[in-house]
XYZ file of C-alpha atoms in Angstrom:
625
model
C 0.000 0.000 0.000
C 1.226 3.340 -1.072
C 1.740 5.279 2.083
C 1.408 9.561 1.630
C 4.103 11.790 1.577
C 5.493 13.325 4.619
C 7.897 15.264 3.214
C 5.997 18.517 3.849
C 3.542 20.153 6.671
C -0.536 19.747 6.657
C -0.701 22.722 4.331
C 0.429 21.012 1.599
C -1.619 19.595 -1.365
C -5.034 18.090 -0.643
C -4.232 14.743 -1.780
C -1.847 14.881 1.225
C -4.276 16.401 3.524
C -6.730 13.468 2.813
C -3.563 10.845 3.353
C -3.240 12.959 6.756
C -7.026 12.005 7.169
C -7.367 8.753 5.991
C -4.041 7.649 8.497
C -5.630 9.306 11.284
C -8.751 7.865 11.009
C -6.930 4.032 10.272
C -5.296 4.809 13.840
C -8.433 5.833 16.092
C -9.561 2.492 14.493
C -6.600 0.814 15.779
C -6.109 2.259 18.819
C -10.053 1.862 19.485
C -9.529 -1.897 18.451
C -6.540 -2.442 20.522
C -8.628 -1.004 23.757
C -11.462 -3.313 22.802
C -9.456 -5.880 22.666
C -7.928 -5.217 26.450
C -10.872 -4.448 27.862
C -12.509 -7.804 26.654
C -9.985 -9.956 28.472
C -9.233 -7.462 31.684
C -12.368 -5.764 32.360
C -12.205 -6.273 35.986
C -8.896 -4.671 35.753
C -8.906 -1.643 33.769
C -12.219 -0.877 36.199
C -9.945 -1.085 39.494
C -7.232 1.108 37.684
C -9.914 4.171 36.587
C -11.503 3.667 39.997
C -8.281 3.987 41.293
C -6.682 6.807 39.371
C -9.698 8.241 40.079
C -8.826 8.397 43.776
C -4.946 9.380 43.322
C -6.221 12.256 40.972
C -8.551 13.184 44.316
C -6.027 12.586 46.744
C -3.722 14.937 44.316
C -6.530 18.137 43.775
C -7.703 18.019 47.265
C -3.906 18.647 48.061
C -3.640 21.613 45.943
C -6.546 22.649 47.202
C -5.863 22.596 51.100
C -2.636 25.342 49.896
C -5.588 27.898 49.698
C -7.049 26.782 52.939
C -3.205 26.488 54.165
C -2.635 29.969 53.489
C -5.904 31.957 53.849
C -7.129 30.230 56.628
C -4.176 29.021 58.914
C -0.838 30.766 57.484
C -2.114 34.163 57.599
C -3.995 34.433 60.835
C -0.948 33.176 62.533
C 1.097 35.619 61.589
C -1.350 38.204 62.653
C -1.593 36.547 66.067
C 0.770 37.271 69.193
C 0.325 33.696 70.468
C -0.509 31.365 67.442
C -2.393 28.280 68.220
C -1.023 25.270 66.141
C -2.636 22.377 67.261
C -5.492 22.829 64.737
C -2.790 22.860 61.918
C -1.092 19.471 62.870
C -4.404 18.114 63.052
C -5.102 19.585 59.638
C -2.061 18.239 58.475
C -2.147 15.123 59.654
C -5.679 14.363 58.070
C -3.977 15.692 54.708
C -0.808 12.818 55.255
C -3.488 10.110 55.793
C -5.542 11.659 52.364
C -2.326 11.687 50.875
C -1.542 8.032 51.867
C -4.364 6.749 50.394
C -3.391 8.130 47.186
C 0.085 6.660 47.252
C -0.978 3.430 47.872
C -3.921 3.482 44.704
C -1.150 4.794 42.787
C 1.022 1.569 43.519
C -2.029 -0.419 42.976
C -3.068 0.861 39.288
C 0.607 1.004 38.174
C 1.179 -3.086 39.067
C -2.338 -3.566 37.661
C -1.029 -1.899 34.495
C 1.678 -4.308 34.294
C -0.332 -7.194 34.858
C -2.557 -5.803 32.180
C 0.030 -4.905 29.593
C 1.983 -8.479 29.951
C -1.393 -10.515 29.719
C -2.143 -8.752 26.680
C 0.773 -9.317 25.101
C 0.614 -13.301 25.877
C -2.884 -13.301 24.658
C -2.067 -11.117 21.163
C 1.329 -13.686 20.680
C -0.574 -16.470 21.211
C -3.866 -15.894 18.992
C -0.810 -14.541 16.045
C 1.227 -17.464 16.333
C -1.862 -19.472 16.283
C -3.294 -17.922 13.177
C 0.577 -17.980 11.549
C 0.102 -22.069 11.742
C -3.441 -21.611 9.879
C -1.815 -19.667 7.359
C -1.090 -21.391 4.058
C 2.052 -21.735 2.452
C 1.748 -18.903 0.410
C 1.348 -16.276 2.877
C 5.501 -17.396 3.886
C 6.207 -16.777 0.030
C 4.959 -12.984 0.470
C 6.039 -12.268 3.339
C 10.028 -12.480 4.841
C 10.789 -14.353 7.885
C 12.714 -11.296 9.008
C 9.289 -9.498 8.542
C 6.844 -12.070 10.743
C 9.920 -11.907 13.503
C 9.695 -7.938 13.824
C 5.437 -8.223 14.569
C 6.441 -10.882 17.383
C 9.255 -9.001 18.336
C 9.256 -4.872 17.794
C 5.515 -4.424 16.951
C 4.137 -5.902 20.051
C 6.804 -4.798 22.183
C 5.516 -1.388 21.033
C 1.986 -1.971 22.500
C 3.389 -3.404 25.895
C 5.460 0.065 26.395
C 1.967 1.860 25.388
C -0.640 -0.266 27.748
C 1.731 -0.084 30.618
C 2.848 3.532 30.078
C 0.221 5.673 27.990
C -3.016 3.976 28.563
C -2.623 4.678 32.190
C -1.032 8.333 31.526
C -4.233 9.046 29.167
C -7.095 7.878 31.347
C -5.291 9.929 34.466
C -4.945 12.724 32.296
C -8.749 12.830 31.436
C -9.837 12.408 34.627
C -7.689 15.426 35.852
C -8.292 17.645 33.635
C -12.082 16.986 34.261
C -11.929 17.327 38.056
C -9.150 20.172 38.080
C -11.155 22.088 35.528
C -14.126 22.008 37.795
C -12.311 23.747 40.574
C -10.485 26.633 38.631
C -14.172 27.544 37.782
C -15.156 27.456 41.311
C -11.947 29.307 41.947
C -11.550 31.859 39.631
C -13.257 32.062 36.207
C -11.070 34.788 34.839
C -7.902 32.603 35.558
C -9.933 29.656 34.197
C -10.220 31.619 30.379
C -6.354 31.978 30.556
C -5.602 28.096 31.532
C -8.223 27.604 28.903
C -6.449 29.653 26.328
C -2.854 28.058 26.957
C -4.509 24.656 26.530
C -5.856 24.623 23.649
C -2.603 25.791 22.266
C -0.883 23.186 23.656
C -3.414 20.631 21.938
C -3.474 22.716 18.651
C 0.472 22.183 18.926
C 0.584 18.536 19.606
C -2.070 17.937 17.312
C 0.130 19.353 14.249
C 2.977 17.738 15.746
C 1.585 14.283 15.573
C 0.075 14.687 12.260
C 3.181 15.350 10.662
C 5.166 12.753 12.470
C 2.757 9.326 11.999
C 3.466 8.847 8.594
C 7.323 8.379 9.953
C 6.338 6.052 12.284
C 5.281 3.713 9.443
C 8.066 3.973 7.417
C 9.983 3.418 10.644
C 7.956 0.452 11.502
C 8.715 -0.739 7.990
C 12.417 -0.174 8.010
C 12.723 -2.008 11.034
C 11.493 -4.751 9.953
C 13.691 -4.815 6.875
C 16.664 -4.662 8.791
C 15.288 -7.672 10.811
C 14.845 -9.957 7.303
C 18.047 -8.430 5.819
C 19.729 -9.948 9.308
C 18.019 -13.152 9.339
C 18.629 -13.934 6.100
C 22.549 -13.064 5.861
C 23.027 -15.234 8.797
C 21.234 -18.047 7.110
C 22.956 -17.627 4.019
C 26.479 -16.548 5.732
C 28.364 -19.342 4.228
C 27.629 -18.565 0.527
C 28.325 -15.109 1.014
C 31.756 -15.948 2.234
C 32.504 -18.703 -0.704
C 31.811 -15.770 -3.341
C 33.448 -12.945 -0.957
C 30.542 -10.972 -1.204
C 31.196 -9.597 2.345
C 31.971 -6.150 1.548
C 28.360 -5.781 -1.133
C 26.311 -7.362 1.955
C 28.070 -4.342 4.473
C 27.408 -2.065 1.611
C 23.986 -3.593 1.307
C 23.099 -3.323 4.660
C 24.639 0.312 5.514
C 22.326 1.177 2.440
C 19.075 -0.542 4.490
C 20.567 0.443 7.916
C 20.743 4.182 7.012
C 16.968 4.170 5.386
C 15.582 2.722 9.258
C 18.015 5.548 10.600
C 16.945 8.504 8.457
C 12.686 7.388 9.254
C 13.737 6.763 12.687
C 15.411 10.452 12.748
C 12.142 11.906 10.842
C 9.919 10.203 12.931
C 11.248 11.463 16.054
C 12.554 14.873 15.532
C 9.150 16.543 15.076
C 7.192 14.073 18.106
C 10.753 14.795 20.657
C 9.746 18.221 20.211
C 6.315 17.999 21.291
C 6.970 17.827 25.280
C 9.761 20.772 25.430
C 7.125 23.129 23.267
C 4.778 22.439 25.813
C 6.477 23.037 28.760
C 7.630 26.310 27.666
C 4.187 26.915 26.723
C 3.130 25.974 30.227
C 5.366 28.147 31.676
C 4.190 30.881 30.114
C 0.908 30.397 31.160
C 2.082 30.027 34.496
C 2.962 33.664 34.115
C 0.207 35.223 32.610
C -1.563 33.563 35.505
C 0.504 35.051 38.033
C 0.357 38.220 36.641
C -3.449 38.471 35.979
C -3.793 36.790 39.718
C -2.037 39.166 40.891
C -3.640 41.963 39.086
C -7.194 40.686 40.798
C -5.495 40.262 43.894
C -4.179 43.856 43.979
C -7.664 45.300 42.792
C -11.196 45.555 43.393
C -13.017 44.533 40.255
C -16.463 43.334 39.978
C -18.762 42.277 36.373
C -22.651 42.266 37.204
C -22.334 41.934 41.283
C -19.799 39.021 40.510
C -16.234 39.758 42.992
C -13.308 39.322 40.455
C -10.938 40.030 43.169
C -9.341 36.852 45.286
C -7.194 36.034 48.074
C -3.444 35.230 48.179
C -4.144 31.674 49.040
C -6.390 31.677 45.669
C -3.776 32.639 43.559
C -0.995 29.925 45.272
C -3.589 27.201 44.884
C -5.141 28.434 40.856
C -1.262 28.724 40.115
C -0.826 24.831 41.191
C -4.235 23.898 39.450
C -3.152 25.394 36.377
C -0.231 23.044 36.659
C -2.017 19.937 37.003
C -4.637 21.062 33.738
C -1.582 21.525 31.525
C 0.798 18.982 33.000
C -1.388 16.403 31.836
C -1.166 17.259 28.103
C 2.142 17.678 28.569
C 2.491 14.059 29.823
C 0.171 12.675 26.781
C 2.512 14.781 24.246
C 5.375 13.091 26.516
C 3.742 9.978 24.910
C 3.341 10.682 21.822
C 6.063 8.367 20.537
C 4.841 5.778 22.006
C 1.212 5.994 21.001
C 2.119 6.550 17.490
C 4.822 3.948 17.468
C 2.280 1.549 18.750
C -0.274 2.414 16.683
C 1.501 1.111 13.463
C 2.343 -1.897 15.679
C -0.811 -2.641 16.460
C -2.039 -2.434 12.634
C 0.587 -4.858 11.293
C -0.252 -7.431 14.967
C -3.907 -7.318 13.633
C -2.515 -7.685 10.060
C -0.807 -11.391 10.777
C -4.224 -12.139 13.315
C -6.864 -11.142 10.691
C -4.662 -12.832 7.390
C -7.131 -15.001 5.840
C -6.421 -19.091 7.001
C -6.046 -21.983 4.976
C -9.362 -22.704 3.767
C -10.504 -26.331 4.355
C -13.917 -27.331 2.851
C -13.215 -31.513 3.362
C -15.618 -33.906 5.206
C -13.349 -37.221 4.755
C -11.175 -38.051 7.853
C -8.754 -40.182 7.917
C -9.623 -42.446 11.212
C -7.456 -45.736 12.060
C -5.775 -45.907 8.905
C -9.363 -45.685 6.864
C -10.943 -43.287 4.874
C -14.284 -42.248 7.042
C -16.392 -40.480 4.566
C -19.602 -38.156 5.154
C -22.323 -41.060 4.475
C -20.463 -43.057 8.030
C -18.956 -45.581 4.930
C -14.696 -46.482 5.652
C -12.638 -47.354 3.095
C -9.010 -48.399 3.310
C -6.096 -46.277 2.102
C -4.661 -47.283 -0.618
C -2.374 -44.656 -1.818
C -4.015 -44.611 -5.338
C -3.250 -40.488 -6.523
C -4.025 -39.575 -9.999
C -3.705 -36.128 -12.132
C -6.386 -35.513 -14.219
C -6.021 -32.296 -16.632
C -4.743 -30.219 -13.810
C -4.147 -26.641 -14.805
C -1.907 -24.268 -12.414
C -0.350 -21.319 -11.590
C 1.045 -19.539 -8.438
C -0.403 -16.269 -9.677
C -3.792 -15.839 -12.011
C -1.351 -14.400 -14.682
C 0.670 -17.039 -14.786
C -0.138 -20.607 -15.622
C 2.807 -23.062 -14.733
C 1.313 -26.697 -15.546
C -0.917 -27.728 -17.867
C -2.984 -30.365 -18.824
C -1.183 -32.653 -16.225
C -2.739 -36.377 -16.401
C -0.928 -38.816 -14.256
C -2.531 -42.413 -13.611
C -0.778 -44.281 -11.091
C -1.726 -47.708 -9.110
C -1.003 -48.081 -4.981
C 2.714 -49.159 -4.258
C 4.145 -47.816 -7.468
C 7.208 -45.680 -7.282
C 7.379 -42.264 -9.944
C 9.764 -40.337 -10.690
C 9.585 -36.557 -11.860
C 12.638 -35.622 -14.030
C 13.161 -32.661 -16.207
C 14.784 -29.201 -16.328
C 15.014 -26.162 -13.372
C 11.554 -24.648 -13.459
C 9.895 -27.651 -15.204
C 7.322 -28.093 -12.430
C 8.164 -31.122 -10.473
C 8.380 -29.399 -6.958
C 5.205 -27.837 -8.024
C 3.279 -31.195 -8.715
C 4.661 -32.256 -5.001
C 3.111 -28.983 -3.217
C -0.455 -29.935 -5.312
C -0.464 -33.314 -3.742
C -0.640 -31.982 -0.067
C -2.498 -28.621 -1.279
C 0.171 -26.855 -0.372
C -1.785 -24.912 -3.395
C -5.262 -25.777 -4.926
C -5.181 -26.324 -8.390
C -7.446 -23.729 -10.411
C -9.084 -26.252 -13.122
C -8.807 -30.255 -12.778
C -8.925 -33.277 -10.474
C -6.635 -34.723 -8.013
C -8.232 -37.534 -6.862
C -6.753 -39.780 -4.034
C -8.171 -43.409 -3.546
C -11.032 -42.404 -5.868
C -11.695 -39.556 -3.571
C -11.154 -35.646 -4.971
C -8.462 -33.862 -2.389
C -10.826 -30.919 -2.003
C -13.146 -33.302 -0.344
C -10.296 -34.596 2.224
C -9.799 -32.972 5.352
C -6.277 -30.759 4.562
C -4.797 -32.580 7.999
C -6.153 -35.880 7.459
C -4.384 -35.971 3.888
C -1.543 -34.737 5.288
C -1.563 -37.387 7.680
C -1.368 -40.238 5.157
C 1.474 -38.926 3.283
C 5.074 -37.971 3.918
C 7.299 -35.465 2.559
C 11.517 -35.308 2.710
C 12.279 -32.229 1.224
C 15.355 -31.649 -0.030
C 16.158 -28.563 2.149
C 15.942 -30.495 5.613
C 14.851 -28.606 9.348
C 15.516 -30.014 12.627
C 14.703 -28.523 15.594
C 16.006 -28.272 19.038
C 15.409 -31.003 20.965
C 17.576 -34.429 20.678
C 18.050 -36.461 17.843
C 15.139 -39.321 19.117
C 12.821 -36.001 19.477
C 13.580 -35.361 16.037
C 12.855 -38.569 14.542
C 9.509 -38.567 16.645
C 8.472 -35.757 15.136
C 6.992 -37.690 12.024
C 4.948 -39.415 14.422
C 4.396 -38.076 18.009
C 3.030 -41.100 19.395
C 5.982 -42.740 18.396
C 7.779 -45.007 20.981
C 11.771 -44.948 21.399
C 12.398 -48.495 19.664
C 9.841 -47.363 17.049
C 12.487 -44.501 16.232
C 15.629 -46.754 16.256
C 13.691 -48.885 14.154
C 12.978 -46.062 11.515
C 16.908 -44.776 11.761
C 17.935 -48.595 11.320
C 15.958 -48.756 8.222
C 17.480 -45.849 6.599
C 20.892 -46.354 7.454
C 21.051 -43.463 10.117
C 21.784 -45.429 12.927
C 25.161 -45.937 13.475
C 26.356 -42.380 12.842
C 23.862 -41.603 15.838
C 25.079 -44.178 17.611
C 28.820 -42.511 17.100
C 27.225 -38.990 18.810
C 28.430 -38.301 21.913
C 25.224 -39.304 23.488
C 23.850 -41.206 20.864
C 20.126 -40.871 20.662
C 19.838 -38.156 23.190
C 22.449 -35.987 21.627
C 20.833 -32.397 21.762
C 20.398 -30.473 18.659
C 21.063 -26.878 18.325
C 20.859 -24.331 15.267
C 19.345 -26.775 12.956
C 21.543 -29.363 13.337
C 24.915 -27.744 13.013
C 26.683 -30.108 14.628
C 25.820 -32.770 11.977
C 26.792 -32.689 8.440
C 24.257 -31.871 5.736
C 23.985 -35.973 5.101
C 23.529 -36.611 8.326
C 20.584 -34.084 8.790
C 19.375 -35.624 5.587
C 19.485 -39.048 6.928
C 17.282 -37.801 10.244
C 14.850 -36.460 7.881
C 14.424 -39.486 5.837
C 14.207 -41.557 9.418
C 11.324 -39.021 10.811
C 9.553 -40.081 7.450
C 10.648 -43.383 7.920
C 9.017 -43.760 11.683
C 5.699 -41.647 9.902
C 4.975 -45.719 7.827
C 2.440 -43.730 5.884
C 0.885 -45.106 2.342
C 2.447 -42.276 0.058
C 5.595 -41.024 0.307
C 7.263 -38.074 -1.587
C 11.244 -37.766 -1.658
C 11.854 -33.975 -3.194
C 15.734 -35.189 -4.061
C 16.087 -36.097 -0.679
C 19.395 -37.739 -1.210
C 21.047 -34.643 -2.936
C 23.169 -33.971 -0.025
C 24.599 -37.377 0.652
C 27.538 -38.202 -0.989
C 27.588 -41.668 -3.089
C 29.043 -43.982 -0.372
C 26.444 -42.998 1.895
C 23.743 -43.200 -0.837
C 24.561 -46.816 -1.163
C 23.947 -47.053 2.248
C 20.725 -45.366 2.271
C 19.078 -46.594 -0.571
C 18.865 -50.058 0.363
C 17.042 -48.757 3.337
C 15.027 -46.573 0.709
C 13.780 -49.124 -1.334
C 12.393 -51.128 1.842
C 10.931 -48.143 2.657
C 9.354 -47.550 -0.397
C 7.882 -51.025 -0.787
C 3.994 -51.300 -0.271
C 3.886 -47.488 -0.295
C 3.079 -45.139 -3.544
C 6.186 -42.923 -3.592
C 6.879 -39.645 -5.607
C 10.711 -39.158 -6.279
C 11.864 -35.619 -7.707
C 14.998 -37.385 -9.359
C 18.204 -35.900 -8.688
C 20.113 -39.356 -9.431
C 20.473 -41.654 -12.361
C 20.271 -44.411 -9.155
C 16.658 -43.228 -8.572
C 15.001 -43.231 -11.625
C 16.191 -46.731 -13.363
C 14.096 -48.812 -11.336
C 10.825 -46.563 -11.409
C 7.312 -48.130 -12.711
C 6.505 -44.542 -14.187
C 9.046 -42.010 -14.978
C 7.494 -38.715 -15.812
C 9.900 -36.292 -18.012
C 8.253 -31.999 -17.595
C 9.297 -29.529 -19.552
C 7.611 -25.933 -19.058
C 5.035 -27.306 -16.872
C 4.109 -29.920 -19.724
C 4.472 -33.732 -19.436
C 6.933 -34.348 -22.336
C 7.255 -38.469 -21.957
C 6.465 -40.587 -19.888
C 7.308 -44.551 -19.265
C 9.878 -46.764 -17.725
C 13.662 -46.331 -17.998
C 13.913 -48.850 -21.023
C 10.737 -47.422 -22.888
C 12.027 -43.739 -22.788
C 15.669 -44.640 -23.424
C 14.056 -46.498 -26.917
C 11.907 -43.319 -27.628
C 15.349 -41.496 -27.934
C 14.094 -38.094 -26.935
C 14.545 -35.542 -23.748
C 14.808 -38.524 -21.344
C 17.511 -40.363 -23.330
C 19.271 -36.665 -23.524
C 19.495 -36.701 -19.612
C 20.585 -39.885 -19.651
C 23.285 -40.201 -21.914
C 24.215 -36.329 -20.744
C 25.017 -38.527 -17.227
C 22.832 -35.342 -15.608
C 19.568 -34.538 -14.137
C 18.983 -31.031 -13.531
């Protein structure tokens, strides 16, 4: 989305002033949402906090308010009298300390309540994101950078913690002080009232401008942030290629060139909204004087409009002069947190981006229950592992088709192989399989049954991938076998590893099977992470299986090794091979050549080495791309 220029001040064209509008308005709505959203889950809470703020705002005017009592009733008849009396005064005073109390202690209570409020949130919002992030389909991660999703978890909703802790409390003790304090500079003095009055609204007129000119930074810092935070995450992924090409100085020069555009926003966004609380305060100080003065003007003179005494006491003045404090110090404290609201503003809109991204739709009815197909009618039927193709059209994009006309027949336990050139579309007919992606015209049907009518996590269930980039995850190396089938037990795993040839390179780990993994496996080799991977799909024993060149990484000795432990693997089961080697594709029932998203040929090994066309090219070129 194209965001509006900031580059110049509300006056400038209208198209900007409606961006201004248009921003401001997406904020309230954010802002409003974000309190919904609080007060939904903490209710009780945020009650108890106005309720007490409420009292510490009290506890806070009635003290100003005692300094005109202080002076006019107990201050200046003592020093008229030849024997002053102070017992009256310490009781006074000690009445105020006990007032006062009471207002320290709701004080401590909202500000820990805040806490509690701010941290809950922030559990709740990561939770219900990362929960929608697992609904999301696989195309929202092509779209979006990992470096992107890490800066909502991280920066964003850090952003709204500082706010709910810090500014939600600041605003609603703000409102209900200027409310309450307002009430008593009328009852005090309405002249000195229209001057407070005057001073505040330029204070608001200020911060207003102020803030309008900065929130358009915000974004853009928001933004740059997080493209620091991909540009990170992915050089540290892909650190070792960047040193075997030497590219270290382009990926400095690279990131100054990012580093310096979250700088310069960063700079932008905060130079005008830093400037917000010192403009204030020396605006507040000059109402201070103009109070003074006109107070003491009144003070001085006897002035009167329609029987109404304009004059007041000394005591009047000392107390309106403190009041007037406590009306503008609290815009002063909401301009104080104007970085913060802003800043968590465009957090909050790209939190509630990731939580309302549209899930993975899943229309199916047929569950996969005890190994058996349990359709809608309350029929079973058993899984075979029967998957055919027929005219499947595709693309990742509406404009761009990248199969076509894709007919594959296959029959349960048979093994094909998808060969052909870079960009052919074999990965692509894996991630149609799964629905990964749905296919926009055509049939997939799976035992008979369409895959649109299968529940997305029951047919994900009966099949297996190995992809050729493998992840582990921290845990040991049994928890990452297990994690093709959780219900697993620990001779089930050994079992699996045995199979595939894995186990006595685990059994050479310093603590074998409980040998903790860290950073994806770092420790291990790329084979040997490969060889876990195949194991986890190994433990998994489901009817299809689909090997995206999962042996790429392991070097021929160790292929030997493996594929014996393949081929039991892939006996009884349908299996899908993306062919990398020769070794994988001569003993195939179907080998399926692609070229542009086309099937080319198709046949055994013999039948397309007699047709003499792409497939004998590969072949005799000793190469599959």
């Amino acid at each position: 989305m194209r965001q509006p220029s900031f580059s110049r001040g509300p006056q400038g064209n209208p198209g900007q002033n409606a961006g201004f509008q248009r921003a401001s308005k997406q904020q309230r709505q954010v802002l409003l949402r974000l309190f919904g959203f609080v007060m939904r889950h903490y209710k009780f809470s945020i009650i108890t906090v106005l309720l007490c703020i409420v009292v510490t705002s009290i506890t806070s005017l009635f003290s100003t308010l005692f300094t005109r009592t202080l002076i006019d009733d107990y201050i200046v008849p003592l020093t008229q009298t030849a024997n002053p009396e102070y017992a009256s005064l310490l009781q006074t005073l000690f009445k105020l300390g006990l007032i006062l109390l009471l207002g320290v202690i709701a004080s401590y209570t909202y500000n820990r309540l805040m806490i509690r409020v701010s941290q809950g949130t922030m559990l709740r919002l990561r939770k219900q994101i990362f929960e929608r992030m697992e609904q999301l389909p696989i195309s929202y991660f092509d779209q979006h950078s990992h470096g992107e999703l890490m800066s909502v978890y991280t920066n964003d909703v850090d952003s709204l913690r500082q706010m709910i802790s810090t500014a939600m409390a600041q605003v609603f003790s703000s409102v209900i002080t200027i409310v309450a304090t307002f009430t008593s500079m009328i009852v005090l003095s309405v002249p000195l009232t229209v001057v407070s009055i005057l001073i505040a609204l330029t204070m608001m007129v200020v911060t207003t401008k102020l803030g309008k000119w900065s929130r358009g930074y915000f974004r853009t810092q928001q933004e740059s942030l997080a493209s620091v935070n991909g540009f990170v995450e992915e050089m540290m992924t892909g650190q070792k290629v960047v040193k075997v090409f030497s590219h270290e100085q382009q990926v400095i020069s690279r990131f100054e060139t990012i580093n310096e555009q979250l700088r310069a926003s960063a700079y932008n966004a905060n130079k005008i909204a830093n400037i917000v609380m010192p403009v204030n305060g020396n605006l507040g100080n000059l109402g201070y004087v103009l109070i003074a003065v006109v107070g003491a003007a009144l003070a001085l003179g006897e002035f009167s409009i329609v029987n109404y005494q304009l004059s007041i006491s000394l005591g009047t003045i000392v107390a309106f002069l403190q009041l007037n404090k406590s009306f503008t110090q609290p815009i002063s404290h909401v301009s104080q947190q104007i970085n913060s609201v802003l800043n968590a503003s465009v957090g909050a809109e790209r939190v509630f981006a990731l939580g309302d991204a549209e899930p993975e739709v899943d229309e199916g009815h047929v569950e996969l229950k005890n190994g058996r197909w349990a359709m809608a009618d309350g029929q079973t039927k058993d899984v075979m592992g029967d998957v055919d193709f027929r005219d499947v059209d595709f693309g990742y994009t509406a404009e761009k088709q990248v199969l076509f006309d894709i007919d594959i027949n296959t029959n349960p336990g048979q093994k094909i192989a998808f060969v052909g050139g870079t960009g052919a579309g074999k990965t692509t007919i894996i991630n149609l399989i799964n629905r990964f992606y749905d296919i926009q015209q055509g049939q997939i049907l799976y035992d008979g049954i369409p895959i649109t009518d299968i529940r997305k996590q029951s047919l994900r269930r009966s099949m297996t991938i190995v992809l050729q980039e493998t992840h582990l995850f921290t845990g040991t190396v049994l928890d990452n076998i297990r994690y093709g089938l959780l219900e697993a037990s620990d001779e089930d795993c050994i079992r699996a590893a045995q199979l595939v040839g894995a186990h006595d390179f685990i059994r050479r780990l310093s603590n074998g099977y409980q040998t903790m993994l860290q950073g994806d496996g770092g420790n291990l080799s790329q084979g040997e992470r490969q060889l876990l991977a195949i194991a986890r799909a190994a433990v998994a024993n489901p009817p299809v299986l689909i090997l995206d060149e999962a042996t790429s990484s392991i070097d021929t000795r160790t292929e030997q090794l493996v594929q014996r432990g393949m081929d039991t693997l892939m006996q009884g089961r349908t299996t899908f091979v993306i062919a990398h080697r020769l070794s994988t594709v001569r003993n195939a029932d179907q080998i399926i050549v692609l070229d542009h998203g086309r099937i080319a040929e198709h046949g055994t090994h013999e039948e397309l080495l007699a047709l003499r066309g792409q497939y004998y090219r590969l072949y005799t070129g000793n190469a599959i791309d």
